[in-house]
XYZ file of N, CA and C in Angstrom:
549
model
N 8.861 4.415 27.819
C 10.152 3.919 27.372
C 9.987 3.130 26.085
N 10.918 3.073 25.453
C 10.749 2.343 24.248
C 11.518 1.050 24.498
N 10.629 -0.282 23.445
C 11.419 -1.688 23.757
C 11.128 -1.997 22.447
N 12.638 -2.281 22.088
C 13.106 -2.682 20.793
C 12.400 -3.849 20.573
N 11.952 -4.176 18.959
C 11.537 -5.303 18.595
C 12.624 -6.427 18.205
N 12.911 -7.702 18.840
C 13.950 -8.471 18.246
C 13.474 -8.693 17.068
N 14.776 -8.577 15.686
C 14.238 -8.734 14.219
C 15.505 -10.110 13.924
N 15.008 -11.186 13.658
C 15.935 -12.162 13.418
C 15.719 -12.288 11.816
N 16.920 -13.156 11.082
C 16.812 -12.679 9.848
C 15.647 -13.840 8.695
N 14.779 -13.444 9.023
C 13.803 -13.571 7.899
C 13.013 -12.986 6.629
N 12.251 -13.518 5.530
C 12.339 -12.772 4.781
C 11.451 -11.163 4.860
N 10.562 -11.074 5.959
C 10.183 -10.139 6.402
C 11.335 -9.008 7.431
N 11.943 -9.272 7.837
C 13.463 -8.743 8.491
C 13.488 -7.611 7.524
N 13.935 -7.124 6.618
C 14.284 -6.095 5.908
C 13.169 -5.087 5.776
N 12.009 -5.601 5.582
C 11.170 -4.935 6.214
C 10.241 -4.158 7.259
N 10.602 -5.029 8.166
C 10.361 -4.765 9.418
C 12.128 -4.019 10.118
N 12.267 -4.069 9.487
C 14.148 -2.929 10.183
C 13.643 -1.723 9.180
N 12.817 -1.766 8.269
C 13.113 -0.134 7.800
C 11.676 0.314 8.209
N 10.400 -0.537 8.654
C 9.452 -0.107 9.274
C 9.731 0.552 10.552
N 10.307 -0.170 11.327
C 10.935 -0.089 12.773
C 11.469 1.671 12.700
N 12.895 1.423 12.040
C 13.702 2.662 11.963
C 12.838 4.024 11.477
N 11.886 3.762 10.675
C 11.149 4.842 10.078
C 10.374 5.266 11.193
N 9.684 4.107 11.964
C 8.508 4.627 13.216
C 9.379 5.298 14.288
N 10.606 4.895 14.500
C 11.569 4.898 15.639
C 11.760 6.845 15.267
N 12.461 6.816 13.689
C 12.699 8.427 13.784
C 11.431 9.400 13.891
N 10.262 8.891 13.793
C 9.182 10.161 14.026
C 9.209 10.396 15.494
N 9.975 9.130 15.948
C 9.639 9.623 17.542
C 10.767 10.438 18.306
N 11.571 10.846 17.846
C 12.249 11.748 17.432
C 13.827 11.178 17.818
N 13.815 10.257 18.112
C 15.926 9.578 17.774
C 16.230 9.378 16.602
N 17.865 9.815 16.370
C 18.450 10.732 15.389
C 19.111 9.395 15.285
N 19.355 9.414 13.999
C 19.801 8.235 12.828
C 21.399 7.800 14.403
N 21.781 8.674 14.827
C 22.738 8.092 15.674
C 22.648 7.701 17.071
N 21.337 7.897 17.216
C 20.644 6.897 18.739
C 20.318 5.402 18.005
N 19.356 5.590 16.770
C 19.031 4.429 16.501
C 20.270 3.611 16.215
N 21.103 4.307 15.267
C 22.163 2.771 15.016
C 22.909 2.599 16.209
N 23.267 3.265 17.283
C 24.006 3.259 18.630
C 23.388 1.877 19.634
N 22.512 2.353 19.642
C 21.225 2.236 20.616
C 20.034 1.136 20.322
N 19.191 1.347 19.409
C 18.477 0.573 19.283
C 18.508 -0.963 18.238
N 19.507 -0.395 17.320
C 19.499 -1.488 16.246
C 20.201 -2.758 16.866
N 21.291 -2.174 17.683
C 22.364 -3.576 17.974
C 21.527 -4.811 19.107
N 20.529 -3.790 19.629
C 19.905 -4.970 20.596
C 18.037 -5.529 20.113
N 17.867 -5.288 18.601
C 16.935 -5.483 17.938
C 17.544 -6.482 17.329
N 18.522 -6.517 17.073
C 18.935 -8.128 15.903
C 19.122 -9.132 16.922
N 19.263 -10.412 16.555
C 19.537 -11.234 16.890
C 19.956 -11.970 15.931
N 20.745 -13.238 16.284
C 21.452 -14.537 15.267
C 22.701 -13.736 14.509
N 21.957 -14.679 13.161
C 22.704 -13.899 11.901
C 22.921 -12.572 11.910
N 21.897 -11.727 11.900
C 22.090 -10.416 11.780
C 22.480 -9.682 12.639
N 22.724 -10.448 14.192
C 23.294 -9.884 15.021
C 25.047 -9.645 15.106
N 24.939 -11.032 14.755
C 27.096 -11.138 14.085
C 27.102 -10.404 12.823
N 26.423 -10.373 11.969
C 26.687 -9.313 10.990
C 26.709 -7.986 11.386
N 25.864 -7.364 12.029
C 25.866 -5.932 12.648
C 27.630 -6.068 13.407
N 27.667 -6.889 14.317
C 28.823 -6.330 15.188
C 29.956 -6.678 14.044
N 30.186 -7.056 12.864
C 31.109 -7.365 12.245
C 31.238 -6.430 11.234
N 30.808 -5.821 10.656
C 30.458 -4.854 9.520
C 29.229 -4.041 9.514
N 28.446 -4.210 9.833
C 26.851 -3.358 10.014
C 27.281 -2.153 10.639
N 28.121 -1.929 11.685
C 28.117 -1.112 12.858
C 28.550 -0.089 12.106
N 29.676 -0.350 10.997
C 30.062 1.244 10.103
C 29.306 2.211 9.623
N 27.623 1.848 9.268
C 27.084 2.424 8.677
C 26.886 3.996 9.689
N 26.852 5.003 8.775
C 26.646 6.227 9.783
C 25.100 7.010 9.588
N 24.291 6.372 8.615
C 23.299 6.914 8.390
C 22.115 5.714 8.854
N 20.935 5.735 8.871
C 19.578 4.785 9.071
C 19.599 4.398 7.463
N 19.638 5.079 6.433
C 19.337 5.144 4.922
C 20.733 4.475 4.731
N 21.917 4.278 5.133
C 23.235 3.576 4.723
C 22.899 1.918 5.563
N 22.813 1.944 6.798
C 22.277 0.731 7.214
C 21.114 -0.221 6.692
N 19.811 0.226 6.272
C 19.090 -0.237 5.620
C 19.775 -0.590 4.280
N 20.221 -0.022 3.486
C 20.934 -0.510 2.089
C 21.947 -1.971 2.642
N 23.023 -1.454 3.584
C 24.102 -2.560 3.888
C 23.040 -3.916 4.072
N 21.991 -3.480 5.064
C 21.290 -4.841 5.643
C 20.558 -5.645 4.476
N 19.650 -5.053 3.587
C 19.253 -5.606 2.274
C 20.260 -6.512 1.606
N 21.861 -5.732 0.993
C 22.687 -6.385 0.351
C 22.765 -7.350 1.098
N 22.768 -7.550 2.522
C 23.615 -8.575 3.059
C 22.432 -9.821 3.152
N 21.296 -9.461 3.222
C 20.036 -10.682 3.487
C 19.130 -10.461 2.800
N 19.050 -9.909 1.646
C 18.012 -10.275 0.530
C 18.900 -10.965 -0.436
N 18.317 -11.748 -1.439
C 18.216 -12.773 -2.592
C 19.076 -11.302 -3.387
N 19.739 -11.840 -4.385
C 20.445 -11.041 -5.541
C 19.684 -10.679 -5.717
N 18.490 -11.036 -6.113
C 17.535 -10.452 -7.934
C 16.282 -9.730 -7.001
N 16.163 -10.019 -5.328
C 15.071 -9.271 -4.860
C 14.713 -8.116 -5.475
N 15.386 -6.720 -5.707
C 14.948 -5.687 -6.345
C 14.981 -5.552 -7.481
N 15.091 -6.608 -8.161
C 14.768 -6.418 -9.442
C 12.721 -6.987 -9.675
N 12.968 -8.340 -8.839
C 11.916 -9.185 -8.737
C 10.416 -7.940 -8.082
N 11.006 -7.221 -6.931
C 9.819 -6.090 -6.553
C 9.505 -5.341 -7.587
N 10.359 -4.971 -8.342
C 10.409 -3.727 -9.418
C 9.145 -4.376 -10.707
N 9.660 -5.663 -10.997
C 8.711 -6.592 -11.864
C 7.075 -7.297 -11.571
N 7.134 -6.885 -9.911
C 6.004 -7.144 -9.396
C 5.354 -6.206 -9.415
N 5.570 -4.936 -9.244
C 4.939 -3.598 -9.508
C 4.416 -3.195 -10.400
N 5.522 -3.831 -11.970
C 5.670 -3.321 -13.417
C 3.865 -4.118 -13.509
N 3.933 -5.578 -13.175
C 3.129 -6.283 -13.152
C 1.299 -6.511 -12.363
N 1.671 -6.076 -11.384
C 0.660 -5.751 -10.520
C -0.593 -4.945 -10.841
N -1.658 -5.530 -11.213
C -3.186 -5.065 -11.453
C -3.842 -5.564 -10.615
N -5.063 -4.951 -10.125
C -6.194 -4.583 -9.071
C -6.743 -6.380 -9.600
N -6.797 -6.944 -8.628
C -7.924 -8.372 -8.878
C -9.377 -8.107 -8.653
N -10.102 -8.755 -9.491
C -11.399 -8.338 -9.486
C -11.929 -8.567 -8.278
N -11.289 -9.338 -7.181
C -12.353 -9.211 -6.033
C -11.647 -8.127 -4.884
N -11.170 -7.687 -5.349
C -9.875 -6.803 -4.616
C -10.879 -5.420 -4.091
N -11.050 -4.555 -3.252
C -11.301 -3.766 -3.142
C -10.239 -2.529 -3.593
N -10.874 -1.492 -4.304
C -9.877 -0.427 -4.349
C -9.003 0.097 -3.550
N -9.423 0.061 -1.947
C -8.836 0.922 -1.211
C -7.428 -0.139 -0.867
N -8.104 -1.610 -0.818
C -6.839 -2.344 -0.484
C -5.915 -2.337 -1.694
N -6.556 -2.471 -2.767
C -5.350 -2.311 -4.188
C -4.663 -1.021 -3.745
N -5.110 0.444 -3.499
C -4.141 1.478 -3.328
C -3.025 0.987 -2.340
N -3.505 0.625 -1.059
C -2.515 0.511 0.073
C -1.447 -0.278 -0.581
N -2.080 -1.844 -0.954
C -1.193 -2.673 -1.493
C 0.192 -2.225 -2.050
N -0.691 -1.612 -3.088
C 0.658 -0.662 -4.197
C 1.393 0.185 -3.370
N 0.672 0.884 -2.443
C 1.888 1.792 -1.947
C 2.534 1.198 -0.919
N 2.267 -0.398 -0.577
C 3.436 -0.815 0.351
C 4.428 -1.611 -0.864
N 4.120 -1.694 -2.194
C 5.056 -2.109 -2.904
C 5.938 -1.442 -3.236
N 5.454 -0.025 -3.559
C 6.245 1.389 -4.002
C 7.253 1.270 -2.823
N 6.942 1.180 -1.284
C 8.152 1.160 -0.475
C 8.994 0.335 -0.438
N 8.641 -0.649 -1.084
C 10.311 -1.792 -1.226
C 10.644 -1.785 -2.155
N 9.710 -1.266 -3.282
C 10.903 -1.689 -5.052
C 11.154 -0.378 -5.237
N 10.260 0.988 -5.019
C 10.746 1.972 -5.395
C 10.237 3.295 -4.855
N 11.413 3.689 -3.511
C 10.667 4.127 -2.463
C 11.099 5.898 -2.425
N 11.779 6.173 -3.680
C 12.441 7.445 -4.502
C 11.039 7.596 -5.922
N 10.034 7.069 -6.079
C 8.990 6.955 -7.008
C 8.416 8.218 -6.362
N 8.292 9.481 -7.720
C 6.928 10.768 -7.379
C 6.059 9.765 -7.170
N 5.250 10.940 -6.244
C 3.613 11.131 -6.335
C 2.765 10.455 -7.384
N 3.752 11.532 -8.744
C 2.256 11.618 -9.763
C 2.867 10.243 -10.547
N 3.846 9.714 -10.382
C 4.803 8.257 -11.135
C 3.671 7.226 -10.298
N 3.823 7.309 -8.864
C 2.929 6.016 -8.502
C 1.650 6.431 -8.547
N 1.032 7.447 -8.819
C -0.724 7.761 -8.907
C -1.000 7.320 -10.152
N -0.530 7.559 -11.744
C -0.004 6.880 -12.633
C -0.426 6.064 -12.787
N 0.526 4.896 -12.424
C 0.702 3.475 -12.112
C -0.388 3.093 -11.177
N -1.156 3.526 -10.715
C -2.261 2.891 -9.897
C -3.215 3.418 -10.623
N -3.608 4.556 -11.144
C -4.574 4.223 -12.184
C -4.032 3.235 -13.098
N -3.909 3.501 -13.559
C -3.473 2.591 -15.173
C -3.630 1.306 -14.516
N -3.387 0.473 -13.595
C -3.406 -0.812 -13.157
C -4.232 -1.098 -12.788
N -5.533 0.015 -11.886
C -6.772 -0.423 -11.570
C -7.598 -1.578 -12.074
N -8.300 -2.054 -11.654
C -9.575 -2.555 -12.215
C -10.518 -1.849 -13.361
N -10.798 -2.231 -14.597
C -12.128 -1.266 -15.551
C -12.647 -0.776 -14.274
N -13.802 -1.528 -14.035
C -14.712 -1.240 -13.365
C -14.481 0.206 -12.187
N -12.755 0.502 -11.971
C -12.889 1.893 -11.376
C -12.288 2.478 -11.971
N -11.722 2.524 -13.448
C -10.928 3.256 -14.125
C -11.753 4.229 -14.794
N -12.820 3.836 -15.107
C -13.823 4.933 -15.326
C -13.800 5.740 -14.460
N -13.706 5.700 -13.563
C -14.169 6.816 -12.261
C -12.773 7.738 -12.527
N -11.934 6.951 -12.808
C -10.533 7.938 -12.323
C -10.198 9.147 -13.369
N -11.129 9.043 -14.727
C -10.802 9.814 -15.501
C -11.140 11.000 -15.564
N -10.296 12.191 -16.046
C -10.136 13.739 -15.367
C -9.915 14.151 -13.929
N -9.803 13.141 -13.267
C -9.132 13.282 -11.706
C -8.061 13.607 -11.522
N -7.072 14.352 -10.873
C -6.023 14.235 -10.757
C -5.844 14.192 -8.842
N -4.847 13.441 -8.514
C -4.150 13.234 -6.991
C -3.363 13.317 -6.860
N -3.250 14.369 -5.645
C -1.659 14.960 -5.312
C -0.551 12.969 -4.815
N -1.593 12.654 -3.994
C -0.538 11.307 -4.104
C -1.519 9.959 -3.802
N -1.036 9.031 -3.316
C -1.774 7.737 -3.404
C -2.818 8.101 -2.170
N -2.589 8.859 -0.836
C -3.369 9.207 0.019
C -4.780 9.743 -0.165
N -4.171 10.870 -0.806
C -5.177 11.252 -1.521
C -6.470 10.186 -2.276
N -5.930 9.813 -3.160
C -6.603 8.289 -3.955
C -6.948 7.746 -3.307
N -6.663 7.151 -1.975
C -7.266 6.287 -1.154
C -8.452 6.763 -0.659
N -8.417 7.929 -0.439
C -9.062 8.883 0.365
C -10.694 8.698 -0.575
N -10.282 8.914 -1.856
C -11.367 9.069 -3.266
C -11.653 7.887 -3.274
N -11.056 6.954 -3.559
C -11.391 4.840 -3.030
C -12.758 4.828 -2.441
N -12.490 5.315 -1.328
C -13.436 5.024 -0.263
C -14.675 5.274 -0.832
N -14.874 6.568 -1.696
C -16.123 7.205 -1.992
C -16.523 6.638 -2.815
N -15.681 6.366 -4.336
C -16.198 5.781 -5.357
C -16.234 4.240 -5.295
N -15.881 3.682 -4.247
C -16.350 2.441 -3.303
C -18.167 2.127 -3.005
N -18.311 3.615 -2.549
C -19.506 3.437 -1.983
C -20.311 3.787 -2.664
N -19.888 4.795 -4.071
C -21.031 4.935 -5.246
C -21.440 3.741 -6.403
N -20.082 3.027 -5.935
C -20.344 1.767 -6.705
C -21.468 0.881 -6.468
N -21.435 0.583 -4.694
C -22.278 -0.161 -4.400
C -23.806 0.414 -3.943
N -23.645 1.665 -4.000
C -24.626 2.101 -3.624
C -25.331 1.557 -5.273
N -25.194 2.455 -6.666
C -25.276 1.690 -7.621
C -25.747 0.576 -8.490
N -25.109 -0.609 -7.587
C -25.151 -1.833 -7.631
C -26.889 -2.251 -6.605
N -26.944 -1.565 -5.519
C -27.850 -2.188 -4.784
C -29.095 -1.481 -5.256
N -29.049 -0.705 -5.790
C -30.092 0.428 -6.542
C -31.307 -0.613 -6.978
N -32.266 -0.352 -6.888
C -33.741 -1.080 -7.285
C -34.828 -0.146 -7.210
N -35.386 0.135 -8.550
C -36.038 1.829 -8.469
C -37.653 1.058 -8.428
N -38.165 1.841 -7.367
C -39.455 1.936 -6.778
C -40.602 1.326 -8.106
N -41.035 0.532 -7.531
C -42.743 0.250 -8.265
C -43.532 1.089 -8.621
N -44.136 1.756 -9.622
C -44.902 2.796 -9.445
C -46.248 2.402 -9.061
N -47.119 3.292 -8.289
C -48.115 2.582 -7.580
C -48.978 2.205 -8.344
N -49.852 1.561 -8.130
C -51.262 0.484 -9.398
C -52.091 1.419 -8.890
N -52.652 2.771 -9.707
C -53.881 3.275 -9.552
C -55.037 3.093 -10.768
N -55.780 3.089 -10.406
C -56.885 3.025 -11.765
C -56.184 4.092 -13.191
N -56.000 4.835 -12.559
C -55.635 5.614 -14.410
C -54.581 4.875 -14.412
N -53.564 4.145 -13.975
C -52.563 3.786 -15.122
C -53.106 2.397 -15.270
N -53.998 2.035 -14.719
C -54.454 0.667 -15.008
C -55.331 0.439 -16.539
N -55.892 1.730 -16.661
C -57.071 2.218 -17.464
C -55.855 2.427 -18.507
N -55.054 3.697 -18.491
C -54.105 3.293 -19.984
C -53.171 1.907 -20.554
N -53.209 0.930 -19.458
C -52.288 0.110 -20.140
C -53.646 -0.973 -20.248
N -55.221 -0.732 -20.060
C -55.640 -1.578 -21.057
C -55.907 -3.130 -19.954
N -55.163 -3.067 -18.505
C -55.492 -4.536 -18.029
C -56.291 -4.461 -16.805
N -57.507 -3.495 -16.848
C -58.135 -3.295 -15.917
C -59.149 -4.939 -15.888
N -59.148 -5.046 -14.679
C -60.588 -6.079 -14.660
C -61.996 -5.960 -15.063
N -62.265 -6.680 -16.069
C -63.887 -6.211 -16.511
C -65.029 -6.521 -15.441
């Protein structure tokens, strides 16, 4: 059986209602079970008198999520995600794979209509140097993909990095050409 998550209105709320609704439709209820059914006994408070007052019109999951944003995000929120994105480069202690995810949980709140090759793009170009080399002549069908490549050029990095090439052994002939044999 399924048990709704209560979502009261915080600034994670808008997120967690279009996480919810998104996990809710793979499991296969139709945009009119969820708003029937599951949404009205997932809110609570505020957003619960808002749903029964105006929320309830919406006829789509994609029309409800929009109404619920306007009604409990900040004016300038999507502008402010959009500028965090524009803005957003890999920190040097950042691992790649978490910079990809990162970005693509940003792509879902500022711009969740963004191609493939628009946010693959934008995540190269924002990378870190240190993996932007790697990314060149690559191409990725989408950020999955990239993540997928993360992982590897993750581990060629450090493999790389930990690299320490062998001593060559002290035998008499190379002792004899470099001259520091013991008399």
């Amino acid at each position: 059986t399924f048990r709704p998550t209560r979502v009261t209105t915080t600034a994670r709320a808008p997120t967690s209602i279009s996480t919810g609704c998104s996990i809710i439709s793979r499991h296969g209820l139709s945009d009119a079970e969820l708003l029937e059914r599951v949404v009205p006994v997932s809110l609570t408070e505020q957003a619960a008198r808002w749903f029964r007052l105006t929320g309830h019109r919406a006829r789509t999951v994609e029309e409800f999520r929009e109404s619920f944003r306007g009604e409990f995000l900040p004016a300038n929120y999507e502008w402010r995600l959009r500028r965090e994105l524009e803005l957003r480069t890999q920190h040097p202690d950042e691992s790649l794979l978490e910079y990809v995810r990162a970005m693509d949980e940003l792509y879902r709140l500022a711009n969740p209509h963004a191609t493939n090759a628009e946010k693959v793009e934008r995540v190269t170009r924002q990378a870190h140097p240190t993996f932007a080399a790697h990314f060149r002549g690559c191409r990725f069908a989408d950020l999955e993909e990239l993540a997928t490549e993360a992982k590897r050029i993750q581990g060629d990095i450090l493999a790389a990095r930990s690299y320490r090439p062998l001593r060559p052994p002290r035998s008499q002939s190379s002792l004899a050409v470099h001259g520091t044999a013991a008399q």
